[in-house]
XYZ file of C-alpha atoms in Angstrom:
659
model
C 0.033 0.024 -0.002
C 2.783 2.433 0.795
C 4.664 1.656 -2.379
C 1.573 2.240 -4.535
C 0.949 5.642 -3.119
C 1.489 8.773 -5.393
C 4.801 9.225 -3.634
C 5.813 5.654 -4.214
C 7.436 3.755 -7.100
C 4.757 1.060 -7.933
C 1.220 0.916 -9.345
C -1.709 -0.999 -7.839
C -3.523 -3.837 -9.547
C -5.566 -1.286 -11.465
C -2.456 0.245 -13.121
C -2.714 3.427 -10.967
C -1.347 4.959 -7.885
C -3.587 6.208 -5.013
C -3.630 9.298 -2.683
C -4.399 13.070 -2.539
C -8.144 12.619 -2.650
C -10.834 13.437 -0.120
C -11.266 9.733 0.728
C -7.556 8.674 0.698
C -7.075 9.157 4.409
C -10.208 7.123 5.332
C -8.302 3.781 4.469
C -5.318 5.035 6.330
C -7.348 5.970 9.505
C -9.085 2.640 9.450
C -5.814 0.716 9.253
C -3.608 2.659 11.589
C -4.824 0.766 14.837
C -2.939 -2.227 13.427
C 0.382 -0.471 12.639
C 1.779 -0.666 16.307
C 1.371 -4.449 16.125
C 3.736 -4.456 13.022
C 6.456 -2.399 14.591
C 8.876 -5.083 15.392
C 8.618 -6.366 11.744
C 8.881 -3.060 10.084
C 12.269 -2.036 8.540
C 13.763 1.448 8.551
C 12.694 1.764 4.927
C 9.122 0.739 5.908
C 9.016 3.393 8.701
C 10.344 5.878 6.134
C 7.644 4.977 3.696
C 4.934 5.364 6.309
C 6.207 8.821 7.166
C 6.345 9.663 3.447
C 2.719 8.789 2.898
C 1.347 10.390 6.026
C 3.169 13.604 5.628
C 2.326 13.761 1.933
C -1.340 13.435 2.609
C -1.135 15.930 5.419
C 0.458 18.535 3.096
C -2.164 17.892 0.442
C -4.929 18.536 3.084
C -3.129 21.727 4.240
C -2.510 23.271 0.913
C -4.503 21.534 -1.894
C -7.445 19.833 -0.393
C -10.369 19.476 -2.769
C -13.693 17.488 -2.995
C -15.677 18.158 -6.151
C -15.942 21.843 -6.778
C -15.085 22.713 -3.138
C -11.681 23.427 -1.702
C -10.220 23.651 1.807
C -12.475 23.165 4.795
C -16.199 23.527 4.014
C -19.587 22.200 5.278
C -23.310 22.411 4.287
C -26.666 21.206 5.472
C -28.024 19.691 2.351
C -26.562 16.808 0.322
C -27.498 18.541 -2.918
C -25.151 21.467 -2.011
C -22.117 19.225 -2.480
C -20.938 20.498 0.890
C -22.354 18.065 3.267
C -19.190 16.365 4.431
C -19.127 15.725 8.171
C -17.439 12.247 8.081
C -14.701 13.291 5.704
C -13.964 16.478 7.715
C -13.439 14.224 10.781
C -11.235 11.800 9.028
C -9.254 14.558 7.449
C -8.694 16.317 10.786
C -7.731 12.989 12.347
C -5.009 12.270 9.737
C -3.590 15.834 10.078
C -3.497 15.556 13.922
C -1.905 12.064 13.625
C 0.808 13.193 11.312
C 1.526 16.306 13.371
C 2.139 14.193 16.522
C 3.778 11.172 15.026
C 6.315 13.456 13.165
C 6.558 16.608 15.266
C 9.804 17.444 13.529
C 8.194 17.767 10.124
C 8.137 21.279 8.761
C 4.372 21.466 8.579
C 3.551 19.834 11.815
C 2.271 22.878 13.660
C 0.189 23.990 10.746
C -1.334 20.449 10.337
C -2.315 20.447 13.950
C -4.044 23.818 13.768
C -5.898 22.857 10.557
C -7.034 19.697 12.246
C -9.034 21.796 14.573
C -10.689 23.458 11.686
C -11.834 20.170 10.231
C -13.081 18.827 13.575
C -15.084 21.955 14.375
C -16.740 21.491 11.007
C -17.386 17.815 11.417
C -20.549 17.749 13.698
C -21.303 21.397 13.026
C -24.699 22.990 13.547
C -26.046 26.363 12.524
C -25.641 27.911 15.975
C -21.955 27.389 15.623
C -21.814 30.547 13.481
C -22.218 32.595 16.546
C -20.698 30.230 19.130
C -18.130 32.235 21.371
C -16.760 29.110 23.201
C -13.113 28.841 22.930
C -11.727 25.636 21.545
C -7.980 25.097 20.654
C -7.299 28.852 21.230
C -10.090 30.300 19.112
C -13.816 30.954 19.356
C -15.784 28.248 17.565
C -17.304 30.802 15.257
C -13.842 31.808 13.938
C -13.279 28.228 12.674
C -16.925 27.641 11.565
C -17.259 27.120 7.787
C -20.790 25.768 7.612
C -23.355 23.441 9.350
C -23.379 19.720 8.362
C -26.139 18.901 10.885
C -29.555 20.388 11.437
C -30.262 22.015 14.790
C -31.544 18.736 16.238
C -28.777 16.750 14.763
C -30.500 15.184 11.643
C -28.107 14.476 8.834
C -28.982 14.814 5.158
C -26.138 12.616 3.863
C -26.304 10.833 0.475
C -29.527 12.661 -0.029
C -31.501 11.164 2.847
C -31.839 11.116 6.582
C -28.715 8.987 7.194
C -28.442 7.400 10.634
C -25.593 5.275 9.447
C -23.354 8.164 8.640
C -23.991 9.670 12.035
C -22.366 6.509 13.418
C -19.521 6.802 10.877
C -18.743 10.254 12.201
C -18.351 8.932 15.771
C -16.271 5.987 14.574
C -13.631 8.165 13.012
C -13.306 10.187 16.292
C -12.993 6.812 18.080
C -10.083 5.632 15.920
C -8.008 8.708 16.573
C -8.773 8.974 20.259
C -7.838 5.430 21.059
C -4.762 5.406 18.773
C -3.497 8.591 20.290
C -3.980 7.185 23.883
C -2.298 3.921 23.049
C 0.708 5.989 21.669
C 0.850 8.267 24.700
C 0.030 11.243 22.487
C -2.480 14.031 23.140
C -6.143 13.905 21.939
C -7.419 17.252 20.585
C -10.041 19.056 22.480
C -11.839 19.890 19.229
C -12.269 16.243 18.389
C -15.393 15.895 20.621
C -17.138 19.125 19.305
C -20.937 18.281 19.588
C -20.166 14.593 19.735
C -22.065 14.214 23.012
C -25.052 16.132 21.693
C -25.267 14.161 18.563
C -24.745 10.825 20.361
C -27.700 11.790 22.504
C -29.829 11.642 19.421
C -28.148 8.670 17.643
C -28.432 6.340 20.590
C -32.186 6.611 20.401
C -31.842 5.120 16.913
C -30.183 1.878 18.067
C -32.324 -1.101 18.736
C -31.854 -2.959 21.957
C -29.850 -5.714 20.249
C -27.320 -3.215 18.766
C -28.844 -3.001 15.331
C -29.147 0.534 13.960
C -32.766 1.642 13.648
C -32.367 3.370 10.309
C -35.595 5.397 10.488
C -34.411 7.184 7.309
C -33.593 4.055 5.352
C -30.305 2.899 3.882
C -28.582 2.690 0.530
C -26.224 -0.120 1.361
C -26.350 -3.833 2.521
C -28.501 -4.453 5.481
C -26.583 -5.271 8.841
C -23.479 -4.062 7.238
C -21.114 -1.061 6.629
C -22.408 1.752 8.785
C -23.719 -0.944 11.175
C -20.190 -2.341 11.388
C -18.634 1.025 12.341
C -21.138 1.410 15.075
C -18.861 -1.111 17.057
C -15.881 1.323 17.569
C -18.388 4.268 17.988
C -19.968 2.347 20.895
C -16.474 1.922 22.565
C -15.892 5.647 22.151
C -19.496 6.421 23.631
C -18.597 4.331 26.634
C -15.056 5.740 27.196
C -15.319 9.394 26.225
C -19.091 10.186 26.154
C -19.914 8.195 29.396
C -22.724 6.145 27.970
C -23.422 3.414 30.553
C -25.210 1.228 28.001
C -22.784 1.383 25.201
C -20.605 -1.706 25.957
C -23.850 -3.888 26.377
C -24.941 -2.645 22.983
C -21.486 -3.533 21.549
C -21.892 -7.024 22.943
C -25.262 -7.418 21.394
C -23.880 -6.271 18.024
C -21.099 -8.701 18.319
C -23.828 -11.475 18.866
C -25.379 -10.467 15.630
C -22.028 -10.763 13.829
C -21.502 -14.145 15.330
C -24.955 -15.311 14.350
C -24.348 -14.439 10.727
C -20.810 -16.037 10.748
C -22.229 -19.154 12.054
C -24.744 -19.354 9.197
C -22.047 -18.810 6.557
C -21.714 -21.712 4.089
C -17.982 -21.098 3.165
C -16.215 -19.573 6.198
C -16.694 -15.920 5.173
C -18.776 -13.603 7.301
C -21.453 -13.027 4.653
C -21.352 -16.150 2.524
C -24.829 -17.424 3.444
C -26.739 -14.133 2.921
C -24.667 -12.479 0.277
C -23.552 -15.491 -1.636
C -24.954 -14.002 -4.898
C -22.807 -10.910 -4.431
C -19.799 -13.098 -3.647
C -20.136 -14.782 -7.015
C -21.231 -11.805 -9.172
C -19.545 -8.845 -7.487
C -16.535 -10.188 -5.619
C -14.888 -6.742 -5.331
C -17.765 -5.226 -3.285
C -18.166 -8.505 -1.368
C -14.507 -8.295 -0.404
C -15.161 -4.832 0.787
C -18.014 -6.127 3.092
C -15.773 -8.849 4.441
C -12.925 -6.369 5.128
C -15.130 -3.905 6.886
C -16.222 -6.548 9.310
C -12.699 -7.845 9.852
C -11.456 -4.274 10.578
C -14.041 -3.557 13.249
C -13.467 -6.862 14.935
C -9.720 -6.037 15.019
C -10.601 -2.624 16.413
C -12.588 -4.334 19.168
C -9.599 -6.410 20.154
C -7.166 -3.444 20.036
C -9.403 -0.799 21.643
C -11.328 -2.622 24.321
C -8.461 -2.845 26.729
C -8.236 0.931 26.614
C -11.855 1.725 27.334
C -12.524 3.525 30.572
C -15.743 1.945 31.657
C -18.506 4.489 32.747
C -20.309 4.005 36.038
C -23.225 1.676 35.886
C -26.791 3.025 36.095
C -29.933 1.728 37.495
C -31.965 2.865 34.374
C -32.456 0.460 31.587
C -31.254 1.354 28.083
C -34.916 1.678 26.867
C -35.649 3.930 29.825
C -32.644 6.086 28.928
C -33.856 6.570 25.321
C -37.593 7.015 25.918
C -39.341 10.054 24.605
C -39.803 12.143 21.420
C -37.509 13.698 18.872
C -38.105 15.534 15.686
C -36.354 17.560 12.977
C -39.287 19.399 11.336
C -37.254 21.028 8.558
C -35.894 17.733 7.430
C -39.194 15.889 7.904
C -38.217 13.342 10.481
C -39.812 12.411 13.782
C -39.594 9.628 16.373
C -41.200 8.508 19.570
C -39.723 5.693 21.584
C -40.701 3.722 24.657
C -39.908 0.159 25.841
C -42.994 -1.033 23.965
C -42.894 0.928 20.729
C -40.477 2.777 18.459
C -42.578 4.869 16.103
C -41.042 7.038 13.483
C -41.532 8.753 10.068
C -39.015 10.200 7.674
C -40.182 12.119 4.566
C -36.589 12.523 3.195
C -35.680 8.936 3.695
C -33.874 6.742 1.184
C -36.416 6.748 -1.741
C -38.767 9.087 0.325
C -41.407 8.142 2.854
C -40.401 5.549 5.432
C -42.284 4.719 8.659
C -41.639 2.281 11.484
C -43.684 0.857 14.290
C -42.343 -2.009 16.282
C -41.055 -2.946 19.816
C -37.362 -1.621 19.891
C -35.954 -4.199 22.437
C -37.429 -7.518 21.223
C -35.052 -9.396 18.844
C -37.895 -11.158 17.089
C -39.524 -7.806 16.299
C -36.320 -6.076 15.436
C -35.539 -8.555 12.715
C -38.865 -7.664 11.052
C -37.580 -4.189 10.336
C -37.002 -3.435 6.599
C -37.313 0.132 5.837
C -37.623 0.555 2.066
C -40.867 2.599 1.760
C -42.162 0.854 4.806
C -45.857 1.615 5.493
C -45.912 3.872 2.375
C -47.355 3.028 -1.086
C -45.196 1.691 -3.845
C -46.394 3.290 -7.072
C -44.288 2.765 -10.184
C -44.959 3.721 -13.902
C -43.474 2.625 -17.024
C -39.884 3.532 -17.188
C -39.314 3.471 -13.471
C -36.598 0.982 -12.773
C -35.329 2.574 -9.491
C -37.879 1.151 -7.016
C -35.508 1.512 -4.074
C -33.738 4.716 -4.917
C -36.806 6.930 -5.345
C -35.298 8.583 -8.402
C -38.706 9.017 -9.967
C -40.421 10.555 -6.862
C -40.331 14.272 -5.731
C -41.319 15.468 -2.214
C -43.960 18.216 -2.453
C -44.786 19.161 1.089
C -44.790 17.886 4.685
C -45.808 19.051 8.156
C -45.189 17.549 11.578
C -46.845 18.080 14.975
C -45.402 16.511 18.060
C -47.092 16.074 21.424
C -46.578 14.074 24.627
C -46.501 10.502 23.722
C -46.464 10.757 19.943
C -46.655 12.738 16.749
C -48.725 13.386 13.663
C -47.251 14.006 10.168
C -48.780 14.730 6.835
C -47.514 15.333 3.347
C -47.392 14.445 -0.315
C -45.056 13.098 -2.912
C -45.146 13.333 -6.726
C -44.954 9.880 -8.451
C -43.675 8.997 -11.881
C -41.312 11.873 -12.253
C -39.118 11.949 -15.273
C -39.624 8.385 -16.542
C -38.140 7.558 -19.860
C -39.484 5.155 -22.428
C -37.451 3.835 -25.380
C -37.209 5.981 -28.467
C -37.294 9.207 -26.685
C -40.544 9.148 -24.694
C -40.484 11.177 -21.424
C -43.321 11.246 -18.889
C -43.451 13.018 -15.653
C -45.748 13.954 -12.706
C -48.194 10.943 -13.244
C -49.630 10.790 -9.751
C -49.619 12.323 -6.269
C -49.366 10.211 -3.103
C -50.921 11.838 -0.026
C -49.838 10.330 3.380
C -50.731 10.790 7.007
C -49.087 8.917 9.783
C -49.563 9.248 13.453
C -48.116 7.651 16.629
C -50.966 7.711 19.243
C -50.080 8.536 22.900
C -51.247 5.086 23.999
C -47.715 3.500 23.795
C -48.920 0.895 21.222
C -50.645 2.155 18.136
C -49.717 3.851 14.980
C -52.274 4.976 12.408
C -51.695 5.694 8.652
C -53.835 6.902 5.818
C -52.738 6.680 2.165
C -54.476 8.368 -0.829
C -52.858 8.110 -4.290
C -54.519 9.978 -7.197
C -53.467 9.782 -10.877
C -52.667 12.985 -12.683
C -55.840 14.783 -13.773
C -54.623 15.842 -17.183
C -52.863 12.749 -18.654
C -52.828 9.123 -18.941
C -50.140 7.075 -17.225
C -48.927 3.465 -17.438
C -48.688 1.622 -14.251
C -46.333 -1.377 -13.728
C -46.588 -1.705 -9.941
C -49.035 -0.597 -7.144
C -48.829 -1.714 -3.513
C -50.833 0.087 -0.875
C -50.203 -0.146 2.760
C -46.810 -1.930 2.220
C -45.747 -3.284 5.611
C -42.254 -4.976 5.166
C -41.383 -7.977 7.226
C -37.813 -9.110 7.133
C -37.590 -12.924 7.056
C -33.990 -13.992 6.928
C -31.268 -15.794 8.950
C -31.646 -13.402 11.907
C -35.087 -14.939 12.642
C -34.371 -18.469 11.322
C -36.114 -17.848 8.010
C -39.496 -18.431 9.583
C -42.407 -16.100 10.394
C -45.687 -17.213 12.060
C -48.681 -15.113 10.952
C -52.104 -15.432 12.629
C -55.274 -14.111 11.012
C -58.988 -14.792 11.445
C -58.463 -18.354 10.039
C -55.594 -19.305 12.384
C -51.840 -19.554 12.204
C -49.652 -20.107 9.173
C -45.882 -20.290 8.888
C -44.060 -18.508 6.083
C -40.678 -20.125 5.362
C -38.228 -18.001 3.365
C -37.633 -18.225 0.560
C -40.716 -19.455 -1.038
C -40.180 -21.816 -4.063
C -41.558 -19.127 -6.422
C -43.025 -15.613 -6.309
C -46.494 -15.856 -4.870
C -49.393 -13.829 -3.324
C -50.963 -15.228 -0.200
C -54.380 -14.086 0.769
C -55.183 -13.328 4.394
C -58.538 -14.259 5.904
C -60.094 -11.101 7.289
C -58.780 -7.572 7.682
C -56.143 -8.126 10.482
C -53.044 -10.266 11.178
C -50.196 -10.597 13.572
C -46.587 -11.367 12.985
C -44.818 -13.667 15.547
C -47.061 -12.294 18.302
C -44.975 -9.075 18.420
C -46.714 -6.912 15.717
C -50.277 -6.446 14.732
C -52.007 -4.959 11.672
C -55.628 -3.916 11.353
C -57.115 -2.490 8.138
C -59.559 0.278 8.981
C -60.973 1.204 5.642
C -60.098 0.785 1.915
C -60.615 -2.952 1.497
C -61.786 -6.191 2.944
C -58.701 -8.311 2.508
C -54.872 -8.273 2.965
C -52.260 -9.818 0.747
C -48.712 -11.108 1.459
C -46.546 -10.639 -1.539
C -43.623 -13.061 -1.365
C -40.526 -13.229 -3.554
C -38.022 -16.183 -4.075
C -35.254 -13.556 -4.325
C -33.955 -11.358 -1.642
C -35.074 -7.789 -2.149
C -34.243 -5.766 0.879
C -32.521 -2.612 -0.431
C -30.233 -1.651 -3.313
C -28.043 -4.841 -2.906
C -31.027 -7.260 -2.248
C -29.611 -8.368 1.164
C -32.748 -9.534 2.941
C -35.733 -11.831 2.152
C -38.786 -9.659 2.782
C -42.489 -10.364 3.046
C -44.697 -7.412 1.829
C -48.132 -7.000 3.384
C -50.379 -5.036 1.116
C -53.802 -4.895 -0.271
C -55.208 -5.320 -3.760
C -54.833 -1.979 -5.787
C -57.907 0.047 -6.652
C -58.652 0.553 -10.318
C -61.423 1.484 -12.726
C -62.924 4.369 -14.519
C -62.459 8.091 -14.140
C -64.317 8.180 -10.825
C -61.648 5.829 -9.351
C -64.372 3.170 -8.580
C -63.836 0.597 -5.876
C -63.121 -2.558 -7.981
C -59.831 -4.158 -7.682
C -57.207 -3.835 -10.449
C -55.526 -7.193 -10.679
C -52.006 -8.170 -9.669
C -49.629 -6.099 -7.648
C -47.088 -6.385 -10.471
C -48.774 -5.863 -13.878
C -47.817 -8.365 -16.461
C -48.078 -5.444 -18.807
C -48.392 -1.772 -18.138
C -51.998 -0.715 -17.172
C -53.238 2.628 -18.163
C -54.531 5.106 -15.679
C -57.413 7.438 -16.312
C -57.110 11.063 -15.433
C -57.926 11.586 -11.803
C -58.190 7.902 -11.094
C -57.843 6.948 -7.389
C -55.154 4.245 -7.217
C -54.894 3.790 -3.400
C -57.309 4.870 -0.707
C -56.930 3.190 2.728
C -56.412 3.471 6.363
C -54.770 1.079 8.886
C -53.489 0.615 12.472
C -50.283 -0.927 13.332
C -49.922 -2.293 16.788
C -46.611 -2.745 18.591
C -45.963 -5.597 21.014
C -49.250 -7.333 20.605
C -50.490 -10.787 19.765
C -53.558 -12.078 17.935
C -56.044 -11.662 20.673
C -55.285 -8.005 21.203
C -55.119 -7.294 17.520
C -58.412 -8.993 16.865
C -60.122 -6.925 19.510
C -59.059 -3.586 18.101
C -62.101 -1.532 16.967
C -62.079 1.308 14.459
C -63.522 2.726 11.311
C -63.703 5.427 8.845
C -64.907 9.057 9.445
C -66.822 11.188 6.945
C -65.292 14.588 7.183
C -67.407 16.108 4.485
C -64.396 17.194 2.195
C -63.300 15.285 -0.853
C -59.626 15.580 0.099
C -60.028 14.913 3.753
C -59.623 11.500 5.397
C -60.254 10.342 8.933
C -60.403 7.259 11.111
C -61.131 6.388 14.598
C -59.430 3.591 16.654
C -59.632 2.342 20.175
C -56.164 2.658 21.873
C -54.451 0.382 24.276
C -56.291 1.502 27.390
C -59.677 1.697 25.811
C -59.375 5.432 24.926
C -60.849 6.163 21.589
C -58.748 8.401 19.168
C -59.610 10.161 15.930
C -56.789 10.791 13.289
C -57.907 13.239 10.652
C -55.913 14.698 7.702
C -56.590 17.371 5.133
C -54.870 16.549 1.945
C -56.473 19.417 0.102
C -55.258 22.961 -0.693
C -57.916 24.725 1.417
C -58.416 24.844 5.177
C -61.360 22.902 6.446
C -63.398 22.559 9.715
C -64.057 18.809 10.187
C -66.681 17.504 12.591
C -65.284 14.704 14.613
C -67.788 13.013 16.959
C -69.621 16.303 17.353
C -66.635 18.589 17.871
C -65.167 20.892 15.220
C -61.409 20.289 14.400
C -59.667 22.927 12.260
C -57.352 21.422 9.668
C -55.023 23.668 7.700
C -54.021 22.331 4.208
C -51.568 19.421 4.343
C -51.953 18.743 8.060
C -52.915 15.863 10.345
C -54.360 15.858 13.813
C -54.801 13.376 16.605
C -57.911 13.959 18.790
C -58.754 12.079 21.928
C -62.416 11.356 21.728
C -64.840 11.365 24.656
C -67.405 8.599 24.066
C -70.492 8.519 26.333
C-alpha cells in the first residue's frame, strides 16, 4: 500500500497509484490501529515509507484539499449542495493531527495540527456554531466555523436522505483517533469531541436494543453491514469518552449479531450465506463487506483494553432513550418507549419511510425493513429505481409532536421523469398523500394513504402496492415467520419456491405475536406478496415479506373495484384523476392475535373530498380520531360532534370522549 501511493514507485492492480483525494485518508485511518502491532517487523525503509505517505497526505490537506468543486475546509446542510461532508472532515482532521504528532519534527507539523481543529469543528457542526463564542483550541468556535453539516436537532442529510448510518460513521472516526493517540501516549485534541455528546444523545435513540441501527431514514447499502459495522468502535468511544453506561452492552449485542451471521455462513466468510450471490457476481464489493467486518473486529480487540468503563446506572437502556425527537425542517420524527418505536421520515432513502415495532425485542427487530415501509409503492412505465426513489419528488410535509407521539402529513409526486424507449418522457403522473400518527397510547400507529393519478394525462402503471408493511424474514429470525389471521396460524418459510401472493383471511393479522396490523378502511382483505429472491434494499440483502392490499382501479371516478395483480404483467393505463390507493390502517406494537383482533375502529366522513379520517380504540380503551386534510384549502371537520380545524396538508390526533 505504501509503495503504490502517489509518492511511491509502484502501481496497484488497477495500473494506478492512489492518494491526494478526499477519501484517501479514510483507508489510512481505518488501518492505523494495526500498525503498532507490526512495529517489530517494519524495517527502517518501511517506517520511512509510512512517514512519506502520512506527511504527503497531510500537506495535500493543508495546501490543496479538494472535493468536487469545493476546496479547503467547508460544510453544508443539504446533500445537494455538495458541501455535506461531516465524516470526511473528521477523518481529514484525524490524519492531520496524527501526522503532526507522529512526526513533530516535520516542517508542517504545527500548521497540520491547527488545520485539524478547523476540520473537527466542521465535522458535527450545527447552525448555531456561526455565533458560538466558546473557545476551543485557542479560538472561538465561530472563527473556525465554515458551515453546518447537521440540522439544529442533529438530523443528517447525507447521500440525500436522513442517514442514521453516517451519524455512526462520524463517531467511529473520532473513536479511531482517540484510542490510537491514547495507546501511543500522544494528546487527543479538544476539538475532536465538538458536539459529539449532543449528537450521540440523538443517535443512541436510533439503536435497537440488540445493537442494530434503527435506520428510520432508510439505507442505501447492505442491511446489517457497513455503517452498522462501524457502530462497534463508536460504541466503545461512547462508553469511554461520552460516558454512555449502556454502550458496551450494545456492543456485546452487536457482536452477537455478527457471530450469528458467521455461524450461518456456508464457506467460512462472514457473509457467505446471506450475500452469496454478491460473492459470486460482484467479488470486489463482497470483499469490501468482508474487510469492513474484519477491521471492526480487530478494532474491538485493540481498543477494548483501553476503554474507561463508565459508572453503571439503574436505568435500563430503553428507559434512557424514551421520549420524542423531531427535526421538522428535514421531515423526520420519532417517539420511543420500551413497547414501541414509532418514526416517520419524509426525506428517507427513496422518500417516505415509517416504522412501528418494539425496539427491544429481537424477534420484532428482525422484522424491520425500511424501504418505503408503511408507504405506497407506485411505479410507472420507465421507473426502474424502485428502491432509490429517483422518480419521486417530495412536495410538502408538516409535523406536529405532542406528549407520547406525533402526527405528520404530506405529499409526494410519483412517476417523475420516467423515460421510455425511442425518446418518450413522462413525468408527474400521480400524487401520493400520506398521514401517519403515533398515538399517545404507547402501542398504536395509524396511517392513511391516498394516491390519485394526474388529472390531465394518462399514465401506465407497472406496480401498485398500498399499505406496504415490510417484514424481514431471513437468517436473523431463522427464515420463519408465524402469521395469525382470522383463520388461524400459518408459517412463512423463506424463501418460497416461487413468487406468490398469499391471501389473508379477514382484515387483520399478527406477526410472531409481536406486531399487529388492522385494516380500518379501503378494502376487505390483506395480501402477502412473497419473493423467491432477496429484495431488501439496493443490494437485495434480505428476504422480505410485503403485506399489502389489492390495488384500486377502474374508470375516471376511481371506482372501488380491484385492479388485478400487484405487479402488472403488462403496463396498465390510468385514467385522469383515477384513485389508485385509498386506505387507512392501524399498526400495533408488542401485541398478539387476541389484542389485535379486539381492536375496533372505522372510517370518518369529514365532508370534504380531500380529507380523510379514522377512529380507533387505543391500548387503554381510549378512543382516538386521526384526521388529515390532503387538500389545498383549510377545512373545519366535525369529529364526534366537535369541530377540528385542519390547515392544508396537516394531520391531527384527537382524543375522543365517548358517552
